[in-house]
Structures are given as C-alpha cells and as structure tokens.
Amino acid sequence: GINAEYMGHLLSVYFFSIIVMSFVGKDVLVILTGSRNRLTFLQSIHGTGVRIHCYDKEVTWAAPYVTTWIIGTPCPKYALARIKEHMGKNNLTFDGLVCYDEFGLIVAAHVAENLGLRFVSEKQLHSIRKKDLFRKKCMENNIWVPNNALLENPLEKHELENWIQLNKLEFPLILKPTLGCGKWYVSRADNLEELGKALDEFFDIREKGNYTKRWISDYSSCTILIEELKEGVELDVDAVVQDGEVLMMSLNLNKPTNVNFMEAGGSCPACLPNDQELMIRTLLNQVVRAYDNFSSVVHFEVMVVDNGKRVFPIEMNMRCGNAETYTMVKTAYNVDLALATINLAFNVHPACPKESFTGRYTSSWNFVPKGLNASGYLKAIHIPQEVIDSPYYAGHKIYYEIGEYIPLPSNGNHYLGWLLTASPSLEESEKQCKLLCEMVNFEMDFQDAP
C-alpha cells in the first residue's frame, strides 16, 4: 500500500495544484523568453491561466503563449520606460513579474523595484551575480571559500608572479570571468606560463568583444576571478526560497567535467551519504541567511572536497536552472519549478510542496561534439525512434538546427543538447542513459568556420 508520508505528499501536491489554478485572469510580466530550451517551463506557466506579457528585443518562439509583446533592448532604464508606456496605453497593471533567463535578471530587478512587484532587489542581485562579491559576502558570514583574488587588468610576467605571491595563491588555479555564465572562458592553470597565456587570451577577447557579448551582460567592465582549484565532487542544488526560508531542495550529482569544465551530465537524486546531504543543506541555509529575506527559485552550485568532509559554494544563480534541470526535478521529486516561480511572483504561500522522492532516479547526458577541438556548423542530427520509444526515456532537447554555427573552446563553450532517462534503479538509469546517447549522432562541417 501507499505509506502515510507519500500520501501526505500527494495531498500537498493536489492542494498546491488547486491554488495554482486561481491565477486565471491575472497578468504576469515575463522579462526575456530565453532559448527554446525553456519551452516546457513557459508552457507550465501558461497552463495556470495567466495572461503572459513579454518584454524582449523581438518576438520569439514563445509567441503562441504570449498575450502582448513589449519590444525593447535589455537596458534597465529603457526597459522600464517602454513597459510603463505599454501599461499606460493599455490601461494595464501587472500582478507579478517572472524572469528565468540569466540575461534578463538585471532588467527584471530594476523593473520590479520601480513597479512595486516581488523580485530580488537590484542590490542583492548585483552582490550575488558578481563572483568576487559573492565570495566576499560568504567570507563576511564565515562561509569557507577557497583562496581567491580579483584581477582587473593585464600584467607582465614578472608583475603576475609578484601578484600571485602577494595574494598567497597556490597552483592549480581556476579562472572565472566575474560576470560570466554558461562556463564561458572558465579555464585551468597549473603553472605561471599557463596562467599568463590564459589571461592574455581573456583580456584580448574582452578587448575585442567577440563572444563575450553573448555571455556577459557588461563585457567591457568584466574582470577575472582567480581562485585556487579544489578537486572534489560538484553538485547542482536546485531550491525554492520564500521569504528567506528554503522550502525544497533537489541535489543533482554532476558527472566529471572535461578539460574546459563543460559538464557531462548528472544524476538526481544525488544519493549522497546523509552527513554530506545535511552539510549541503546547512550551507544553502547559511548562504540564504547571508542576504536579506528574498524569494526566488535558485540554482546553487557547490563542491564537496576533502573526501566529503567540507563543502563550499561555487555560485548561486537567482533563477531556475537551465538545460535538463526543470524536467529532472519534476521527474525525481514531482516539484514543478515553473509553478513555484509563478507562485513566488504572486506571493502564494507556500510556493511549492516540500521535496519527496518519486522513486524514479534520473540520469542525464549533455551532448558535446566528440573528439572535436574546433568550432563548426551542425551538418546533421540522427536520433533513432527507438531512443524516443525506450521505456527509460524521460526527455531530450537539441539546441541547434541544421546549418547553425556551434562555437567550441576557446571561441565558446556550447552544448548541442541533452538527454534524460529515468528508472526505479539508479544503476539502470545510468546504464540506459549511456546506451541511448550512444545511439545519437551529430555531424559537423568545419569548412568556412570563423
């Protein structure tokens, strides 16, 4: 039979769904629709009955779900003016604001503060998004992070050596743009020569612009954080925070990354020892308490080191995780992070039920062009029907269409897509994920690639 705990979870999900359907007739402002990978996320929001009004630079793939469009650039002050103009012309008042796209967060925070809508404040967002400020905040609250230092401008070799000694940094080191995302230009240096080369490339790219415009909101002022690299196990923590309280937490154990720190995939639940899971939950609460009460779905990245004895925060993204995160959490825990996001916007308490394992272990794999060290164009995709028909198949997404350009390191860190499997057995889920992914084939064309 069904045990009492699981029956309680089913009832909480049932009543939660009734609350969600009360949104019929409400108006929500969405800042940027993001990539097509967010389709199921937006469909879930649309399914609550809300009217979606979207601010974006152009009409996008999301058109079937959007009531009205407000077209403009992702500049906070300009966006606010355009949105106010639209509200005035249409006698419209928004009941809530949602942003799940990294590049829209700053605009969303500015608009929300000026329109009196619920969202993370601009000040908090700036402190969390900038990697150096996030680490400073952690250290101020006695949260351990590896030794690190900020470098704003290029240095000659002898100056760089003195700078390393001054900041007491020890190799190996990891380099991270302070405003970057999507693993853009995250690199490793094992010695002074490698560090100098990596920094020269970073500052050269920053000077020219190149792909930084795609991955960094203010590329011209982007600096680079240099941190001591700690070997360990990396996890994604997807959580719902409401008024400073963690309502639910999902753990995704990342597969080992490649040399460019591109993630291979993951498994959820992470199946960690109880003491390590408690350690991560404690860390999440400590980081959340370091900021004034806020409400947000967060994608929190952590590293467990020293044979499971210590954990430190890598970064905290103030929005739902991308790629397979939404599908993975829903499959493993039956928590819809899109509904949690809209509930937070409308100040519904609680924004989501507490996590409860569904009995389905999920495994994912990110498609990265195998054995390639150069950028090129996508020539063909082969996904056999038997992959989709597999009883273990839980979803997949391909980011690119035939003929599109795919930048690989050092021009960029792009995945082709992902595939997700689910099974009552973690081992079986991992096995089937590997088997299904091996059946998928991509062909690349390197001719005339920039």
CSV table of C-alpha atoms in Angstrom, one decimal:
chain,number,residue,atom,x,y,z
A,1,GLY,CA,0.0,0.0,0.0
A,2,ILE,CA,0.9,3.7,-0.1
A,3,ASN,CA,2.6,4.8,3.1
A,4,ALA,CA,1.3,7.8,5.1
A,5,GLU,CA,4.3,10.1,4.2
A,6,TYR,CA,3.8,9.6,0.4
A,7,MET,CA,0.0,10.0,0.7
A,8,GLY,CA,0.7,13.3,2.5
A,9,HIS,CA,2.9,14.4,-0.3
A,10,LEU,CA,0.2,13.5,-2.9
A,11,LEU,CA,-2.4,15.6,-1.0
A,12,SER,CA,0.0,18.6,-0.7
A,13,VAL,CA,0.6,18.4,-4.5
A,14,TYR,CA,-3.2,18.2,-5.1
A,15,PHE,CA,-4.0,21.2,-3.0
A,16,PHE,CA,-1.0,23.0,-4.5
A,17,SER,CA,-2.4,22.5,-8.0
A,18,ILE,CA,-5.8,23.9,-6.9
A,19,ILE,CA,-4.1,27.1,-5.6
A,20,VAL,CA,-2.2,27.5,-8.9
A,21,MET,CA,-5.4,27.4,-11.0
A,22,SER,CA,-6.6,30.5,-9.2
A,23,PHE,CA,-4.3,32.6,-11.5
A,24,VAL,CA,-6.9,32.6,-14.3
A,25,GLY,CA,-7.3,36.3,-15.4
A,26,LYS,CA,-4.1,37.5,-13.8
A,27,ASP,CA,-1.4,39.4,-15.7
A,28,VAL,CA,2.3,38.5,-15.4
A,29,LEU,CA,5.2,40.3,-17.0
A,30,VAL,CA,8.0,38.0,-18.3
A,31,ILE,CA,11.4,39.6,-18.9
A,32,LEU,CA,13.1,37.8,-21.8
A,33,THR,CA,11.8,34.4,-23.0
A,34,GLY,CA,15.3,32.8,-23.2
A,35,SER,CA,16.2,30.0,-25.6
A,36,ARG,CA,13.7,27.4,-26.9
A,37,ASN,CA,15.0,25.1,-24.2
A,38,ARG,CA,12.6,26.9,-21.8
A,39,LEU,CA,9.6,25.8,-23.8
A,40,THR,CA,8.2,23.4,-21.2
A,41,PHE,CA,8.9,25.9,-18.4
A,42,LEU,CA,6.8,28.6,-20.1
A,43,GLN,CA,4.1,26.1,-21.1
A,44,SER,CA,3.7,25.3,-17.4
A,45,ILE,CA,3.3,29.0,-16.5
A,46,HIS,CA,0.8,29.4,-19.4
A,47,GLY,CA,-1.1,26.4,-18.2
A,48,THR,CA,-2.1,28.2,-14.9
A,49,GLY,CA,-4.4,30.5,-16.9
A,50,VAL,CA,-2.3,33.7,-16.5
A,51,ARG,CA,-2.0,36.2,-19.3
A,52,ILE,CA,1.6,36.5,-20.3
A,53,HIS,CA,3.0,39.8,-21.4
A,54,CYS,CA,6.7,39.7,-22.5
A,55,TYR,CA,9.4,42.2,-22.7
A,56,ASP,CA,12.1,41.1,-25.2
A,57,LYS,CA,14.2,42.5,-28.0
A,58,GLU,CA,12.0,40.8,-30.6
A,59,VAL,CA,9.0,38.4,-30.9
A,60,THR,CA,10.4,34.9,-30.2
A,61,TRP,CA,9.5,31.3,-30.3
A,62,ALA,CA,7.2,31.9,-27.3
A,63,ALA,CA,4.6,33.8,-29.4
A,64,PRO,CA,1.9,31.2,-29.1
A,65,TYR,CA,1.9,31.7,-25.3
A,66,VAL,CA,2.2,35.5,-25.1
A,67,THR,CA,-0.7,37.8,-25.0
A,68,THR,CA,1.2,41.0,-25.8
A,69,TRP,CA,4.8,41.9,-26.6
A,70,ILE,CA,6.8,44.9,-25.4
A,71,ILE,CA,9.8,45.2,-27.7
A,72,GLY,CA,13.0,46.9,-26.5
A,73,THR,CA,16.7,46.5,-25.6
A,74,PRO,CA,17.8,44.8,-22.4
A,75,CYS,CA,18.8,48.1,-20.8
A,76,PRO,CA,17.1,48.5,-17.4
A,77,LYS,CA,16.1,52.2,-17.6
A,78,TYR,CA,14.9,51.9,-21.2
A,79,ALA,CA,13.0,48.7,-20.5
A,80,LEU,CA,11.2,50.4,-17.6
A,81,ALA,CA,10.2,53.3,-19.8
A,82,ARG,CA,8.9,51.1,-22.5
A,83,ILE,CA,7.0,48.9,-20.0
A,84,LYS,CA,5.4,51.9,-18.3
A,85,GLU,CA,4.4,53.3,-21.8
A,86,HIS,CA,2.8,50.0,-22.6
A,87,MET,CA,0.9,49.9,-19.3
A,88,GLY,CA,-0.4,53.4,-19.8
A,89,LYS,CA,-1.6,52.8,-23.4
A,90,ASN,CA,-3.4,49.6,-22.5
A,91,ASN,CA,-4.6,50.6,-19.0
A,92,LEU,CA,-2.7,47.6,-17.7
A,93,THR,CA,-1.4,46.6,-14.3
A,94,PHE,CA,0.8,43.6,-13.7
A,95,ASP,CA,0.0,41.2,-10.9
A,96,GLY,CA,3.5,39.7,-10.9
A,97,LEU,CA,6.9,39.6,-12.7
A,98,VAL,CA,8.9,36.5,-13.7
A,99,CYS,CA,12.4,36.1,-15.1
A,100,TYR,CA,14.0,32.8,-15.7
A,101,ASP,CA,16.7,33.9,-18.1
A,102,GLU,CA,20.1,34.9,-16.8
A,103,PHE,CA,20.4,37.8,-19.2
A,104,GLY,CA,17.1,39.4,-18.1
A,105,LEU,CA,17.7,39.4,-14.3
A,106,ILE,CA,19.2,42.9,-14.0
A,107,VAL,CA,16.3,44.3,-16.1
A,108,ALA,CA,13.8,42.4,-14.1
A,109,ALA,CA,15.1,43.6,-10.8
A,110,HIS,CA,15.1,47.2,-11.9
A,111,VAL,CA,11.6,47.0,-13.3
A,112,ALA,CA,10.2,45.1,-10.3
A,113,GLU,CA,11.6,47.7,-7.8
A,114,ASN,CA,10.1,50.6,-9.7
A,115,LEU,CA,6.7,48.9,-10.2
A,116,GLY,CA,6.4,47.5,-6.7
A,117,LEU,CA,6.5,43.9,-7.9
A,118,ARG,CA,8.1,41.0,-6.0
A,119,PHE,CA,11.6,40.1,-7.1
A,120,VAL,CA,15.1,40.0,-5.8
A,121,SER,CA,16.4,43.6,-5.3
A,122,GLU,CA,19.0,45.1,-7.6
A,123,LYS,CA,21.5,45.4,-4.8
A,124,GLN,CA,21.1,41.8,-3.8
A,125,LEU,CA,21.3,40.6,-7.4
A,126,HIS,CA,24.5,42.5,-8.1
A,127,SER,CA,26.1,41.1,-4.9
A,128,ILE,CA,25.1,37.5,-5.8
A,129,ARG,CA,25.8,37.6,-9.6
A,130,LYS,CA,29.3,39.0,-9.4
A,131,LYS,CA,31.6,36.1,-8.4
A,132,ASP,CA,34.0,38.3,-6.4
A,133,LEU,CA,31.3,40.0,-4.4
A,134,PHE,CA,29.5,36.7,-3.8
A,135,ARG,CA,32.7,35.3,-2.3
A,136,LYS,CA,33.2,38.4,-0.2
A,137,LYS,CA,29.7,38.1,1.2
A,138,CYS,CA,30.4,34.4,2.1
A,139,MET,CA,33.6,35.3,3.9
A,140,GLU,CA,31.9,38.1,5.8
A,141,ASN,CA,29.5,35.4,7.1
A,142,ASN,CA,32.1,32.8,8.0
A,143,ILE,CA,31.3,30.6,5.0
A,144,TRP,CA,34.5,29.0,3.7
A,145,VAL,CA,35.6,29.5,0.1
A,146,PRO,CA,39.0,28.7,-1.5
A,147,ASN,CA,41.6,31.5,-1.5
A,148,ASN,CA,41.0,33.8,-4.4
A,149,ALA,CA,41.8,37.3,-5.8
A,150,LEU,CA,40.5,39.6,-8.4
A,151,LEU,CA,42.5,40.8,-11.4
A,152,GLU,CA,41.2,43.8,-13.4
A,153,ASN,CA,43.9,44.4,-16.0
A,154,PRO,CA,46.7,42.5,-17.8
A,155,LEU,CA,50.1,42.1,-16.1
A,156,GLU,CA,53.6,41.5,-17.4
A,157,LYS,CA,55.1,38.1,-16.4
A,158,HIS,CA,57.2,39.4,-13.5
A,159,GLU,CA,54.3,41.5,-12.3
A,160,LEU,CA,52.0,38.5,-12.4
A,161,GLU,CA,54.4,36.4,-10.4
A,162,ASN,CA,54.6,39.1,-7.7
A,163,TRP,CA,50.8,39.4,-7.7
A,164,ILE,CA,50.4,35.7,-7.1
A,165,GLN,CA,52.8,35.8,-4.2
A,166,LEU,CA,51.1,38.9,-2.8
A,167,ASN,CA,47.7,37.2,-2.8
A,168,LYS,CA,49.2,33.9,-1.5
A,169,LEU,CA,47.7,31.9,-4.3
A,170,GLU,CA,48.9,28.3,-5.0
A,171,PHE,CA,48.6,26.3,-8.2
A,172,PRO,CA,46.5,24.8,-9.7
A,173,LEU,CA,44.2,27.8,-10.3
A,174,ILE,CA,40.9,28.3,-11.9
A,175,LEU,CA,40.0,31.4,-13.8
A,176,LYS,CA,36.4,32.7,-13.9
A,177,PRO,CA,35.1,35.9,-15.5
A,178,THR,CA,33.2,37.8,-12.7
A,179,LEU,CA,30.1,38.3,-14.8
A,180,GLY,CA,30.3,35.2,-17.0
A,181,CYS,CA,27.9,32.3,-17.3
A,182,GLY,CA,27.5,29.2,-19.3
A,183,LYS,CA,31.1,28.2,-18.5
A,184,TRP,CA,32.3,31.0,-20.8
A,185,TYR,CA,36.1,31.2,-20.5
A,186,VAL,CA,36.4,29.2,-17.3
A,187,SER,CA,39.9,27.7,-17.6
A,188,ARG,CA,42.6,26.0,-15.5
A,189,ALA,CA,46.2,26.9,-15.0
A,190,ASP,CA,48.8,24.6,-13.4
A,191,ASN,CA,51.7,27.0,-13.6
A,192,LEU,CA,52.7,30.6,-14.3
A,193,GLU,CA,53.1,30.1,-18.0
A,194,GLU,CA,49.6,28.6,-18.4
A,195,LEU,CA,48.2,31.4,-16.3
A,196,GLY,CA,49.8,34.1,-18.3
A,197,LYS,CA,48.6,32.6,-21.6
A,198,ALA,CA,45.0,32.2,-20.3
A,199,LEU,CA,45.0,35.8,-19.0
A,200,ASP,CA,46.3,37.1,-22.3
A,201,GLU,CA,43.6,35.3,-24.2
A,202,PHE,CA,40.9,36.5,-21.8
A,203,PHE,CA,41.9,40.2,-21.9
A,204,ASP,CA,42.3,40.0,-25.7
A,205,ILE,CA,38.8,38.6,-26.1
A,206,ARG,CA,37.4,41.2,-23.6
A,207,GLU,CA,39.1,44.0,-25.6
A,208,LYS,CA,37.6,42.7,-28.9
A,209,GLY,CA,34.2,41.8,-27.6
A,210,ASN,CA,33.9,38.5,-29.6
A,211,TYR,CA,31.5,36.1,-27.8
A,212,THR,CA,31.6,38.0,-24.5
A,213,LYS,CA,28.6,40.0,-25.7
A,214,ARG,CA,26.6,36.8,-25.8
A,215,TRP,CA,27.6,35.5,-22.3
A,216,ILE,CA,28.3,38.6,-20.3
A,217,SER,CA,25.9,41.5,-19.6
A,218,ASP,CA,28.6,44.2,-19.4
A,219,TYR,CA,31.6,42.7,-21.1
A,220,SER,CA,33.7,45.9,-21.2
A,221,SER,CA,33.9,46.1,-17.4
A,222,CYS,CA,34.3,42.3,-16.8
A,223,THR,CA,37.2,41.4,-14.6
A,224,ILE,CA,38.5,37.9,-13.8
A,225,LEU,CA,38.5,36.0,-10.6
A,226,ILE,CA,41.5,33.7,-10.0
A,227,GLU,CA,40.9,31.0,-7.4
A,228,GLU,CA,42.7,28.0,-6.0
A,229,LEU,CA,41.3,24.9,-7.7
A,230,LYS,CA,39.9,22.3,-5.3
A,231,GLU,CA,39.3,18.8,-6.6
A,232,GLY,CA,36.1,17.2,-5.4
A,233,VAL,CA,32.5,16.3,-6.3
A,234,GLU,CA,30.4,19.1,-7.9
A,235,LEU,CA,26.7,19.2,-7.3
A,236,ASP,CA,23.8,21.4,-8.5
A,237,VAL,CA,21.4,22.4,-5.8
A,238,ASP,CA,18.0,23.5,-7.1
A,239,ALA,CA,15.9,25.1,-4.4
A,240,VAL,CA,12.9,27.2,-3.8
A,241,VAL,CA,13.4,30.0,-1.3
A,242,GLN,CA,10.5,32.0,0.0
A,243,ASP,CA,10.9,35.0,2.4
A,244,GLY,CA,14.4,33.7,3.3
A,245,GLU,CA,13.2,30.1,4.1
A,246,VAL,CA,14.3,27.1,2.0
A,247,LEU,CA,11.1,25.2,1.1
A,248,MET,CA,12.6,22.4,-1.0
A,249,MET,CA,16.0,21.3,-2.2
A,250,SER,CA,17.0,19.0,-5.0
A,251,LEU,CA,20.5,17.5,-5.4
A,252,ASN,CA,22.0,16.7,-8.8
A,253,LEU,CA,25.4,15.0,-8.8
A,254,ASN,CA,27.4,16.3,-11.7
A,255,LYS,CA,29.4,13.9,-13.9
A,256,PRO,CA,33.1,14.8,-14.2
A,257,THR,CA,33.7,17.8,-16.4
A,258,ASN,CA,36.1,17.9,-19.4
A,259,VAL,CA,39.2,19.9,-19.6
A,260,ASN,CA,37.2,23.1,-20.4
A,261,PHE,CA,34.9,22.5,-17.4
A,262,MET,CA,31.9,21.7,-19.7
A,263,GLU,CA,29.5,19.5,-17.7
A,264,ALA,CA,28.9,16.0,-19.0
A,265,GLY,CA,25.6,15.4,-17.3
A,266,GLY,CA,24.3,14.4,-13.9
A,267,SER,CA,22.1,12.2,-11.7
A,268,CYS,CA,19.2,13.1,-9.5
A,269,PRO,CA,18.7,12.4,-6.6
A,270,ALA,CA,22.4,12.5,-5.9
A,271,CYS,CA,22.3,9.6,-3.4
A,272,LEU,CA,24.9,11.1,-1.1
A,273,PRO,CA,25.6,9.9,2.4
A,274,ASN,CA,23.3,11.5,4.9
A,275,ASP,CA,26.0,13.6,6.6
A,276,GLN,CA,27.1,15.1,3.2
A,277,GLU,CA,23.5,16.0,2.2
A,278,LEU,CA,23.0,17.6,5.6
A,279,MET,CA,26.2,19.6,5.1
A,280,ILE,CA,25.0,20.9,1.8
A,281,ARG,CA,21.5,21.8,3.2
A,282,THR,CA,23.2,23.6,6.1
A,283,LEU,CA,25.5,25.5,3.6
A,284,LEU,CA,22.5,26.5,1.5
A,285,ASN,CA,20.7,27.9,4.6
A,286,GLN,CA,23.8,29.8,5.6
A,287,VAL,CA,24.2,31.4,2.2
A,288,VAL,CA,20.5,32.3,2.0
A,289,ARG,CA,20.6,33.9,5.5
A,290,ALA,CA,23.6,36.0,4.5
A,291,TYR,CA,21.2,38.1,2.4
A,292,ASP,CA,18.1,40.0,3.5
A,293,ASN,CA,15.0,37.9,3.1
A,294,PHE,CA,14.4,37.1,-0.5
A,295,SER,CA,12.1,34.9,-2.6
A,296,SER,CA,13.5,33.1,-5.6
A,297,VAL,CA,14.0,29.8,-7.3
A,298,VAL,CA,17.8,29.3,-7.1
A,299,HIS,CA,20.3,27.2,-9.0
A,300,PHE,CA,23.1,26.8,-6.4
A,301,GLU,CA,26.4,25.1,-7.3
A,302,VAL,CA,28.6,23.6,-4.6
A,303,MET,CA,31.8,21.5,-4.4
A,304,VAL,CA,32.3,18.7,-1.8
A,305,VAL,CA,36.0,18.3,-1.1
A,306,ASP,CA,38.4,16.7,1.4
A,307,ASN,CA,36.8,13.2,1.0
A,308,GLY,CA,33.4,14.5,1.8
A,309,LYS,CA,34.4,16.5,4.9
A,310,ARG,CA,34.0,20.0,3.6
A,311,VAL,CA,31.8,21.8,1.1
A,312,PHE,CA,32.0,25.3,-0.4
A,313,PRO,CA,29.7,27.4,-2.6
A,314,ILE,CA,30.7,28.0,-6.3
A,315,GLU,CA,27.9,30.3,-7.2
A,316,MET,CA,24.2,31.0,-6.8
A,317,ASN,CA,22.0,31.7,-9.8
A,318,MET,CA,18.8,33.6,-9.0
A,319,ARG,CA,16.6,31.7,-11.4
A,320,CYS,CA,15.6,28.1,-12.3
A,321,GLY,CA,18.5,26.0,-13.7
A,322,ASN,CA,18.5,25.6,-17.4
A,323,ALA,CA,19.1,22.5,-19.6
A,324,GLU,CA,17.5,19.4,-18.1
A,325,THR,CA,17.1,20.8,-14.6
A,326,TYR,CA,13.3,21.5,-14.9
A,327,THR,CA,12.5,18.1,-16.3
A,328,MET,CA,14.9,16.3,-13.9
A,329,VAL,CA,13.5,17.9,-10.7
A,330,LYS,CA,9.9,17.3,-11.8
A,331,THR,CA,10.6,13.7,-12.7
A,332,ALA,CA,12.5,12.9,-9.5
A,333,TYR,CA,10.6,15.0,-7.0
A,334,ASN,CA,7.3,15.9,-8.7
A,335,VAL,CA,8.1,19.6,-8.0
A,336,ASP,CA,7.3,22.0,-10.8
A,337,LEU,CA,9.8,24.8,-10.6
A,338,ALA,CA,7.8,26.9,-13.1
A,339,LEU,CA,4.8,26.8,-10.8
A,340,ALA,CA,7.0,27.7,-7.9
A,341,THR,CA,8.3,30.7,-9.8
A,342,ILE,CA,4.8,32.0,-10.6
A,343,ASN,CA,3.7,31.4,-7.0
A,344,LEU,CA,6.6,33.4,-5.7
A,345,ALA,CA,5.7,36.2,-8.1
A,346,PHE,CA,2.1,36.2,-6.8
A,347,ASN,CA,3.2,35.8,-3.2
A,348,VAL,CA,1.4,32.4,-2.7
A,349,HIS,CA,2.4,30.6,0.5
A,350,PRO,CA,3.8,28.0,0.3
A,351,ALA,CA,5.2,28.5,-3.2
A,352,CYS,CA,5.8,24.7,-3.6
A,353,PRO,CA,5.5,21.5,-1.6
A,354,LYS,CA,8.5,20.0,0.2
A,355,GLU,CA,10.5,17.6,-2.0
A,356,SER,CA,9.5,14.0,-1.8
A,357,PHE,CA,11.3,11.4,-3.9
A,358,THR,CA,9.0,9.8,-6.6
A,359,GLY,CA,11.1,6.6,-6.8
A,360,ARG,CA,12.4,7.5,-10.2
A,361,TYR,CA,16.2,8.0,-10.5
A,362,THR,CA,17.1,10.3,-13.3
A,363,SER,CA,20.3,10.4,-15.3
A,364,SER,CA,21.3,13.0,-17.9
A,365,TRP,CA,24.0,13.4,-20.5
A,366,ASN,CA,25.0,16.6,-22.3
A,367,PHE,CA,25.7,16.3,-26.0
A,368,VAL,CA,29.2,17.7,-26.7
A,369,PRO,CA,30.8,17.2,-30.2
A,370,LYS,CA,33.0,14.2,-29.5
A,371,GLY,CA,36.7,14.5,-30.2
A,372,LEU,CA,36.4,17.9,-31.6
A,373,ASN,CA,38.7,20.8,-30.9
A,374,ALA,CA,37.4,23.4,-33.3
A,375,SER,CA,34.1,25.2,-33.9
A,376,GLY,CA,32.0,24.4,-36.9
A,377,TYR,CA,28.5,24.1,-38.4
A,378,LEU,CA,25.9,21.5,-37.5
A,379,LYS,CA,25.5,19.3,-40.6
A,380,ALA,CA,23.2,16.6,-39.4
A,381,ILE,CA,21.5,15.1,-36.4
A,382,HIS,CA,20.5,11.4,-36.1
A,383,ILE,CA,18.1,10.4,-33.3
A,384,PRO,CA,16.7,6.9,-33.9
A,385,GLN,CA,13.0,6.5,-33.0
A,386,GLU,CA,13.9,3.6,-30.7
A,387,VAL,CA,15.6,6.2,-28.4
A,388,ILE,CA,12.3,8.1,-28.0
A,389,ASP,CA,10.3,4.9,-27.6
A,390,SER,CA,12.6,3.5,-24.9
A,391,PRO,CA,10.7,3.0,-21.5
A,392,TYR,CA,13.6,4.7,-19.8
A,393,TYR,CA,13.5,7.8,-22.0
A,394,ALA,CA,12.4,10.9,-20.0
A,395,GLY,CA,13.1,13.8,-22.3
A,396,HIS,CA,15.7,15.4,-24.6
A,397,LYS,CA,16.4,18.8,-26.2
A,398,ILE,CA,18.6,19.8,-29.1
A,399,TYR,CA,19.6,23.4,-29.0
A,400,TYR,CA,20.7,23.8,-32.6
A,401,GLU,CA,19.2,23.4,-36.1
A,402,ILE,CA,20.9,22.2,-39.2
A,403,GLY,CA,23.3,24.8,-40.5
A,404,GLU,CA,23.8,26.7,-37.3
A,405,TYR,CA,27.3,27.6,-36.1
A,406,ILE,CA,28.5,25.9,-32.8
A,407,PRO,CA,31.4,27.6,-31.1
A,408,LEU,CA,33.7,25.4,-29.1
A,409,PRO,CA,36.6,26.4,-26.8
A,410,SER,CA,38.2,28.8,-27.0
A,411,ASN,CA,35.5,30.6,-29.0
A,412,GLY,CA,32.8,29.5,-26.7
A,413,ASN,CA,31.5,26.6,-24.6
A,414,HIS,CA,28.4,25.3,-26.3
A,415,TYR,CA,26.5,22.1,-25.8
A,416,LEU,CA,24.4,20.5,-28.5
A,417,GLY,CA,21.7,19.5,-26.2
A,418,TRP,CA,20.8,16.9,-23.6
A,419,LEU,CA,19.0,13.6,-23.0
A,420,LEU,CA,17.4,12.4,-19.8
A,421,THR,CA,16.5,8.8,-18.6
A,422,ALA,CA,14.5,7.6,-15.5
A,423,SER,CA,14.3,4.3,-13.7
A,424,PRO,CA,13.5,2.8,-10.3
A,425,SER,CA,17.2,1.9,-10.2
A,426,LEU,CA,20.0,4.5,-10.4
A,427,GLU,CA,22.4,2.0,-11.9
A,428,GLU,CA,19.8,1.1,-14.6
A,429,SER,CA,19.1,4.7,-15.3
A,430,GLU,CA,22.8,5.5,-15.8
A,431,LYS,CA,23.3,2.4,-18.0
A,432,GLN,CA,20.3,3.3,-20.2
A,433,CYS,CA,21.3,6.9,-20.5
A,434,LYS,CA,24.7,5.9,-21.8
A,435,LEU,CA,23.2,3.4,-24.2
A,436,LEU,CA,20.6,5.8,-25.6
A,437,CYS,CA,23.1,8.6,-26.0
A,438,GLU,CA,25.5,6.4,-27.9
A,439,MET,CA,22.7,5.9,-30.5
A,440,VAL,CA,22.5,9.7,-31.1
A,441,ASN,CA,24.9,11.0,-33.8
A,442,PHE,CA,25.9,14.5,-34.8
A,443,GLU,CA,27.8,15.5,-38.0
A,444,MET,CA,29.8,18.7,-38.1
A,445,ASP,CA,31.1,20.8,-41.0
A,446,PHE,CA,34.3,22.7,-40.4
A,447,GLN,CA,34.6,24.4,-43.8
A,448,ASP,CA,34.4,28.2,-43.7
A,449,ALA,CA,34.0,28.2,-39.9
A,450,PRO,CA,35.2,31.5,-38.5
